Amino acid sequence: MEIKSILFLLVSAVVLYVGCGWVGRASWRKDVCVFLLVLGTVHSGLIDINLMSREWYRGTTRGLEWSWLDYLWIFVLVDELKRRRPGTAMPVCLSAMVLFVGYNALRVMTSDPWIFGVFELSKMIRATLLFLAVALYVKEERHLRIIVAALALSTSYEFLATVYSRVILGHARADGTLNHPNSLAMYNLMTAPMLFAVYLSDAPRKLRRLCGVGALLGTLSVVMTISRAGFIGILLLLFGVGLTCGFWKNPIRVAVSAVLLAVVGTGLYLKLGDAFNSRFETSLAAEYGDKPTEGRIVYLNLADLIVSERPWGCGLNNWSWCVTNRYGPMLGMRYLAYESTDERPRAGPIPAGSNVEAPQAAPAHSLYAITLGESGWLGVILLGVLWWRWLKLGASFLRARSKSFRSRFGTGVFFSLLGVVLQSLVEWEIRQTPLLFLLHILLGAVASLYPARPSRWVAARRRERARARRRLELSAPVTNPPSGVNA
């Protein structure tokens, strides 16, 4: 083990010991940790380290990652577990998540090579524990307001980073702080629908205005990514939120929004129209054809080829290794092979007629394809069950049809999850640390609200008001009537 890794472990042990004790002494400190945790999803790599790093590997995870965000959720989780009452039920969906992680752990132990699978498995475990921390943390409406406010601010900040990358840096497709346009699009597909739903709720006015601004800026960020799936997805999701939450019932609001959209849309089209036309007019044959090139249909063909030979898949995070060394050449794509899990592969030159764009294979641009290839059919089934449980969790708030803050938050998260599902059909980015953390923060928050009815928060507010009335009655001065009449 390297010296820097040993020093990191020693420093982390001290930070965790001191931090857990410090956070547990006052509730506001835990609130600060959660606020920074949510806000920090736009800069998860600000302070991080990769143990056993294989930065040259073209997988979805390239080392045992550790981010400054991990300290924050551990502080929260440890304090919540200390305060948890015996017999308290664990959050809904946790068992399905543990089952999926456990299956992939078994696949890692039986895979060759196994080291890349350990990298991805460690991230899955971190995300699951993050979900648990947030689900245990949210106990009252104030906690939920902290999370929503942080998400509105992070989305607004990401818009500023988007404008900077587009205008100042001159990127044809804005990428913000997430280093890729598709990642930026998926981030806002998760935040904008939820913020729009909260804007249409009975939340405090300042929070609603902040969410309205965040939803608008998040939508503009998606437009500036020139992402085809992201652009179509954000329009459908916002329309669904508006239809579900009664946005169209207010004609004045609809008219003002229409004028605003017309003005903003005209300006964006004048600025980005050529880029959008070029993006949408790109021949789909190159991407979805059956020719031996790196396209989305070829990724599906590769997944079918892998699972036909290995029904249990080639192993978690082993897609690039197996496609580069074996399955790519079987379809006419000749990569420069990986020689060892410890040595950097050759970077070139790529021989003419190799039908590839890079020396080694990239991850499949589809969560379904990469899961099928790495975890087999059983992995796809377990992932499908997990996503069904998550969507069912969010859909439970659709039945309430309430304007309450908690109900609209749950409704917004449902559409956010729907956006991730649709985007993941053609992308794998949800495995990236900031997006995976954001997803599990939303899931943890909405799991804490389940079931959608009856509202334990409403009951708690009523009990608090009743206690306040009793205290007021007891503290009121008692006036005695006169005992007699003076003659």
PDB file of C-alpha atoms in Angstrom, residues 95-266:
ATOM      1  CA  SER A  95     -34.186  -5.010   1.508  1.00  0.00           C
ATOM      2  CA  ALA A  96     -34.438  -4.933  -2.298  1.00  0.00           C
ATOM      3  CA  MET A  97     -31.343  -2.747  -2.488  1.00  0.00           C
ATOM      4  CA  VAL A  98     -29.378  -5.065  -0.182  1.00  0.00           C
ATOM      5  CA  LEU A  99     -30.465  -8.054  -2.287  1.00  0.00           C
ATOM      6  CA  PHE A 100     -29.189  -6.429  -5.483  1.00  0.00           C
ATOM      7  CA  VAL A 101     -25.886  -5.455  -3.857  1.00  0.00           C
ATOM      8  CA  GLY A 102     -25.517  -8.940  -2.380  1.00  0.00           C
ATOM      9  CA  TYR A 103     -26.023 -10.616  -5.741  1.00  0.00           C
ATOM     10  CA  ASN A 104     -23.378  -8.414  -7.337  1.00  0.00           C
ATOM     11  CA  ALA A 105     -21.023  -9.171  -4.444  1.00  0.00           C
ATOM     12  CA  LEU A 106     -21.366 -12.882  -5.247  1.00  0.00           C
ATOM     13  CA  ARG A 107     -20.667 -12.153  -8.905  1.00  0.00           C
ATOM     14  CA  VAL A 108     -17.530 -10.218  -7.961  1.00  0.00           C
ATOM     15  CA  MET A 109     -16.222 -13.147  -5.913  1.00  0.00           C
ATOM     16  CA  THR A 110     -16.693 -15.528  -8.850  1.00  0.00           C
ATOM     17  CA  SER A 111     -15.448 -13.212 -11.611  1.00  0.00           C
ATOM     18  CA  ASP A 112     -12.090 -13.020 -13.324  1.00  0.00           C
ATOM     19  CA  PRO A 113     -10.769 -10.366 -13.054  1.00  0.00           C
ATOM     20  CA  TRP A 114     -12.366  -9.399  -9.751  1.00  0.00           C
ATOM     21  CA  ILE A 115     -10.590  -6.164  -8.898  1.00  0.00           C
ATOM     22  CA  PHE A 116     -12.676  -3.948 -11.195  1.00  0.00           C
ATOM     23  CA  GLY A 117     -15.829  -5.422  -9.678  1.00  0.00           C
ATOM     24  CA  VAL A 118     -14.610  -4.504  -6.194  1.00  0.00           C
ATOM     25  CA  PHE A 119     -14.338  -0.887  -7.350  1.00  0.00           C
ATOM     26  CA  GLU A 120     -17.950  -0.763  -8.533  1.00  0.00           C
ATOM     27  CA  LEU A 121     -19.260  -2.777  -5.586  1.00  0.00           C
ATOM     28  CA  SER A 122     -17.718  -0.333  -3.117  1.00  0.00           C
ATOM     29  CA  LYS A 123     -19.614   2.512  -4.778  1.00  0.00           C
ATOM     30  CA  MET A 124     -22.891   0.576  -4.624  1.00  0.00           C
ATOM     31  CA  ILE A 125     -22.403  -0.057  -0.899  1.00  0.00           C
ATOM     32  CA  ARG A 126     -21.646   3.624  -0.260  1.00  0.00           C
ATOM     33  CA  ALA A 127     -24.787   4.674  -2.133  1.00  0.00           C
ATOM     34  CA  THR A 128     -26.953   2.209  -0.189  1.00  0.00           C
ATOM     35  CA  LEU A 129     -25.626   3.470   3.150  1.00  0.00           C
ATOM     36  CA  LEU A 130     -26.193   7.049   1.969  1.00  0.00           C
ATOM     37  CA  PHE A 131     -29.822   6.133   1.244  1.00  0.00           C
ATOM     38  CA  LEU A 132     -30.141   4.755   4.774  1.00  0.00           C
ATOM     39  CA  ALA A 133     -28.591   7.874   6.316  1.00  0.00           C
ATOM     40  CA  VAL A 134     -30.978  10.260   4.542  1.00  0.00           C
ATOM     41  CA  ALA A 135     -34.026   8.062   5.195  1.00  0.00           C
ATOM     42  CA  LEU A 136     -33.266   7.983   8.924  1.00  0.00           C
ATOM     43  CA  TYR A 137     -32.476  11.700   9.019  1.00  0.00           C
ATOM     44  CA  VAL A 138     -35.743  13.030   7.565  1.00  0.00           C
ATOM     45  CA  LYS A 139     -38.225  13.009  10.449  1.00  0.00           C
ATOM     46  CA  GLU A 140     -40.029  16.319  10.051  1.00  0.00           C
ATOM     47  CA  GLU A 141     -40.844  18.878   7.417  1.00  0.00           C
ATOM     48  CA  ARG A 142     -37.908  21.087   8.393  1.00  0.00           C
ATOM     49  CA  HIS A 143     -35.467  18.345   7.385  1.00  0.00           C
ATOM     50  CA  LEU A 144     -37.130  18.008   4.007  1.00  0.00           C
ATOM     51  CA  ARG A 145     -36.982  21.770   3.469  1.00  0.00           C
ATOM     52  CA  ILE A 146     -33.216  21.677   4.049  1.00  0.00           C
ATOM     53  CA  ILE A 147     -32.764  19.024   1.351  1.00  0.00           C
ATOM     54  CA  VAL A 148     -35.024  20.780  -1.150  1.00  0.00           C
ATOM     55  CA  ALA A 149     -33.384  24.176  -0.602  1.00  0.00           C
ATOM     56  CA  ALA A 150     -29.946  22.640  -1.119  1.00  0.00           C
ATOM     57  CA  LEU A 151     -31.115  20.970  -4.341  1.00  0.00           C
ATOM     58  CA  ALA A 152     -32.521  24.266  -5.630  1.00  0.00           C
ATOM     59  CA  LEU A 153     -29.220  26.012  -4.904  1.00  0.00           C
ATOM     60  CA  SER A 154     -27.132  23.223  -6.448  1.00  0.00           C
ATOM     61  CA  THR A 155     -29.253  23.303  -9.608  1.00  0.00           C
ATOM     62  CA  SER A 156     -28.905  27.082  -9.833  1.00  0.00           C
ATOM     63  CA  TYR A 157     -25.151  26.840  -9.300  1.00  0.00           C
ATOM     64  CA  GLU A 158     -24.919  24.184 -11.987  1.00  0.00           C
ATOM     65  CA  PHE A 159     -26.667  26.574 -14.372  1.00  0.00           C
ATOM     66  CA  LEU A 160     -23.944  29.166 -13.765  1.00  0.00           C
ATOM     67  CA  ALA A 161     -21.314  26.505 -14.458  1.00  0.00           C
ATOM     68  CA  THR A 162     -23.241  25.559 -17.601  1.00  0.00           C
ATOM     69  CA  VAL A 163     -23.223  29.142 -18.867  1.00  0.00           C
ATOM     70  CA  TYR A 164     -19.515  29.394 -18.073  1.00  0.00           C
ATOM     71  CA  SER A 165     -18.657  26.242 -20.034  1.00  0.00           C
ATOM     72  CA  ARG A 166     -20.829  27.292 -22.965  1.00  0.00           C
ATOM     73  CA  VAL A 167     -20.082  31.028 -23.188  1.00  0.00           C
ATOM     74  CA  ILE A 168     -16.644  31.510 -21.629  1.00  0.00           C
ATOM     75  CA  LEU A 169     -14.985  28.196 -22.483  1.00  0.00           C
ATOM     76  CA  GLY A 170     -16.804  27.930 -25.809  1.00  0.00           C
ATOM     77  CA  HIS A 171     -17.881  24.290 -25.481  1.00  0.00           C
ATOM     78  CA  ALA A 172     -20.301  23.271 -28.219  1.00  0.00           C
ATOM     79  CA  ARG A 173     -22.231  21.243 -25.637  1.00  0.00           C
ATOM     80  CA  ALA A 174     -22.246  22.584 -22.085  1.00  0.00           C
ATOM     81  CA  ASP A 175     -21.031  20.174 -19.403  1.00  0.00           C
ATOM     82  CA  GLY A 176     -21.059  22.277 -16.214  1.00  0.00           C
ATOM     83  CA  THR A 177     -19.127  20.756 -13.313  1.00  0.00           C
ATOM     84  CA  LEU A 178     -20.010  17.165 -14.256  1.00  0.00           C
ATOM     85  CA  ASN A 179     -17.526  16.892 -17.153  1.00  0.00           C
ATOM     86  CA  HIS A 180     -20.000  15.556 -19.730  1.00  0.00           C
ATOM     87  CA  PRO A 181     -23.174  16.992 -21.301  1.00  0.00           C
ATOM     88  CA  ASN A 182     -25.152  13.782 -20.790  1.00  0.00           C
ATOM     89  CA  SER A 183     -24.222  13.727 -17.097  1.00  0.00           C
ATOM     90  CA  LEU A 184     -25.349  17.334 -16.741  1.00  0.00           C
ATOM     91  CA  ALA A 185     -28.621  16.517 -18.488  1.00  0.00           C
ATOM     92  CA  MET A 186     -29.323  13.569 -16.182  1.00  0.00           C
ATOM     93  CA  TYR A 187     -28.524  15.642 -13.089  1.00  0.00           C
ATOM     94  CA  ASN A 188     -31.158  18.199 -14.040  1.00  0.00           C
ATOM     95  CA  LEU A 189     -33.632  15.522 -15.076  1.00  0.00           C
ATOM     96  CA  MET A 190     -33.529  14.438 -11.435  1.00  0.00           C
ATOM     97  CA  THR A 191     -33.778  17.893  -9.865  1.00  0.00           C
ATOM     98  CA  ALA A 192     -35.970  20.038 -12.151  1.00  0.00           C
ATOM     99  CA  PRO A 193     -39.190  17.917 -11.981  1.00  0.00           C
ATOM    100  CA  MET A 194     -38.999  17.713  -8.183  1.00  0.00           C
ATOM    101  CA  LEU A 195     -38.341  21.451  -7.843  1.00  0.00           C
ATOM    102  CA  PHE A 196     -41.236  22.246 -10.176  1.00  0.00           C
ATOM    103  CA  ALA A 197     -43.560  20.043  -8.108  1.00  0.00           C
ATOM    104  CA  VAL A 198     -42.520  21.761  -4.860  1.00  0.00           C
ATOM    105  CA  TYR A 199     -43.076  25.132  -6.545  1.00  0.00           C
ATOM    106  CA  LEU A 200     -46.703  24.056  -7.032  1.00  0.00           C
ATOM    107  CA  SER A 201     -47.111  22.998  -3.379  1.00  0.00           C
ATOM    108  CA  ASP A 202     -48.095  24.775  -0.154  1.00  0.00           C
ATOM    109  CA  ALA A 203     -44.480  25.051   0.984  1.00  0.00           C
ATOM    110  CA  PRO A 204     -43.293  28.388   2.436  1.00  0.00           C
ATOM    111  CA  ARG A 205     -43.308  31.158  -0.163  1.00  0.00           C
ATOM    112  CA  LYS A 206     -39.548  31.741  -0.164  1.00  0.00           C
ATOM    113  CA  LEU A 207     -38.877  28.051  -0.703  1.00  0.00           C
ATOM    114  CA  ARG A 208     -41.430  27.881  -3.530  1.00  0.00           C
ATOM    115  CA  ARG A 209     -39.850  30.833  -5.298  1.00  0.00           C
ATOM    116  CA  LEU A 210     -36.398  29.321  -4.911  1.00  0.00           C
ATOM    117  CA  CYS A 211     -37.663  26.029  -6.350  1.00  0.00           C
ATOM    118  CA  GLY A 212     -39.356  27.806  -9.243  1.00  0.00           C
ATOM    119  CA  VAL A 213     -36.113  29.545 -10.172  1.00  0.00           C
ATOM    120  CA  GLY A 214     -34.202  26.280  -9.785  1.00  0.00           C
ATOM    121  CA  ALA A 215     -36.626  24.391 -12.021  1.00  0.00           C
ATOM    122  CA  LEU A 216     -36.353  27.050 -14.737  1.00  0.00           C
ATOM    123  CA  LEU A 217     -32.554  27.192 -14.607  1.00  0.00           C
ATOM    124  CA  GLY A 218     -32.308  23.395 -14.553  1.00  0.00           C
ATOM    125  CA  THR A 219     -34.429  23.215 -17.685  1.00  0.00           C
ATOM    126  CA  LEU A 220     -32.230  25.779 -19.426  1.00  0.00           C
ATOM    127  CA  SER A 221     -29.156  23.765 -18.448  1.00  0.00           C
ATOM    128  CA  VAL A 222     -30.603  20.692 -20.154  1.00  0.00           C
ATOM    129  CA  VAL A 223     -31.253  22.714 -23.306  1.00  0.00           C
ATOM    130  CA  MET A 224     -27.654  23.945 -23.394  1.00  0.00           C
ATOM    131  CA  THR A 225     -26.314  20.380 -23.252  1.00  0.00           C
ATOM    132  CA  ILE A 226     -27.813  19.775 -26.741  1.00  0.00           C
ATOM    133  CA  SER A 227     -28.793  16.338 -25.432  1.00  0.00           C
ATOM    134  CA  ARG A 228     -31.523  14.826 -27.580  1.00  0.00           C
ATOM    135  CA  ALA A 229     -32.846  12.443 -24.940  1.00  0.00           C
ATOM    136  CA  GLY A 230     -32.435  15.072 -22.227  1.00  0.00           C
ATOM    137  CA  PHE A 231     -34.317  17.755 -24.173  1.00  0.00           C
ATOM    138  CA  ILE A 232     -37.260  15.506 -24.977  1.00  0.00           C
ATOM    139  CA  GLY A 233     -37.220  14.034 -21.483  1.00  0.00           C
ATOM    140  CA  ILE A 234     -37.322  17.340 -19.608  1.00  0.00           C
ATOM    141  CA  LEU A 235     -40.274  18.549 -21.678  1.00  0.00           C
ATOM    142  CA  LEU A 236     -42.260  15.367 -21.013  1.00  0.00           C
ATOM    143  CA  LEU A 237     -41.416  15.324 -17.308  1.00  0.00           C
ATOM    144  CA  LEU A 238     -42.329  18.957 -16.685  1.00  0.00           C
ATOM    145  CA  PHE A 239     -45.565  18.499 -18.619  1.00  0.00           C
ATOM    146  CA  GLY A 240     -46.356  15.461 -16.470  1.00  0.00           C
ATOM    147  CA  VAL A 241     -45.652  17.368 -13.253  1.00  0.00           C
ATOM    148  CA  GLY A 242     -47.789  20.297 -14.391  1.00  0.00           C
ATOM    149  CA  LEU A 243     -50.652  18.006 -15.359  1.00  0.00           C
ATOM    150  CA  THR A 244     -50.483  16.081 -12.083  1.00  0.00           C
ATOM    151  CA  CYS A 245     -50.047  19.073  -9.772  1.00  0.00           C
ATOM    152  CA  GLY A 246     -52.698  21.332 -11.313  1.00  0.00           C
ATOM    153  CA  PHE A 247     -50.440  23.857 -13.007  1.00  0.00           C
ATOM    154  CA  TRP A 248     -52.856  24.237 -15.928  1.00  0.00           C
ATOM    155  CA  LYS A 249     -55.801  25.190 -13.687  1.00  0.00           C
ATOM    156  CA  ASN A 250     -54.527  28.753 -13.239  1.00  0.00           C
ATOM    157  CA  PRO A 251     -54.971  30.581 -16.583  1.00  0.00           C
ATOM    158  CA  ILE A 252     -52.966  33.641 -15.511  1.00  0.00           C
ATOM    159  CA  ARG A 253     -50.016  31.515 -14.481  1.00  0.00           C
ATOM    160  CA  VAL A 254     -50.230  29.549 -17.716  1.00  0.00           C
ATOM    161  CA  ALA A 255     -50.311  32.746 -19.796  1.00  0.00           C
ATOM    162  CA  VAL A 256     -47.328  34.289 -17.995  1.00  0.00           C
ATOM    163  CA  SER A 257     -45.387  31.037 -18.329  1.00  0.00           C
ATOM    164  CA  ALA A 258     -46.217  30.815 -22.030  1.00  0.00           C
ATOM    165  CA  VAL A 259     -44.919  34.336 -22.658  1.00  0.00           C
ATOM    166  CA  LEU A 260     -41.778  33.641 -20.638  1.00  0.00           C
ATOM    167  CA  LEU A 261     -41.141  30.395 -22.493  1.00  0.00           C
ATOM    168  CA  ALA A 262     -41.692  32.109 -25.839  1.00  0.00           C
ATOM    169  CA  VAL A 263     -39.155  34.837 -25.045  1.00  0.00           C
ATOM    170  CA  VAL A 264     -36.559  32.478 -23.571  1.00  0.00           C
ATOM    171  CA  GLY A 265     -37.169  29.871 -26.270  1.00  0.00           C
ATOM    172  CA  THR A 266     -36.675  32.400 -29.052  1.00  0.00           C
TER     173      THR A 266
END
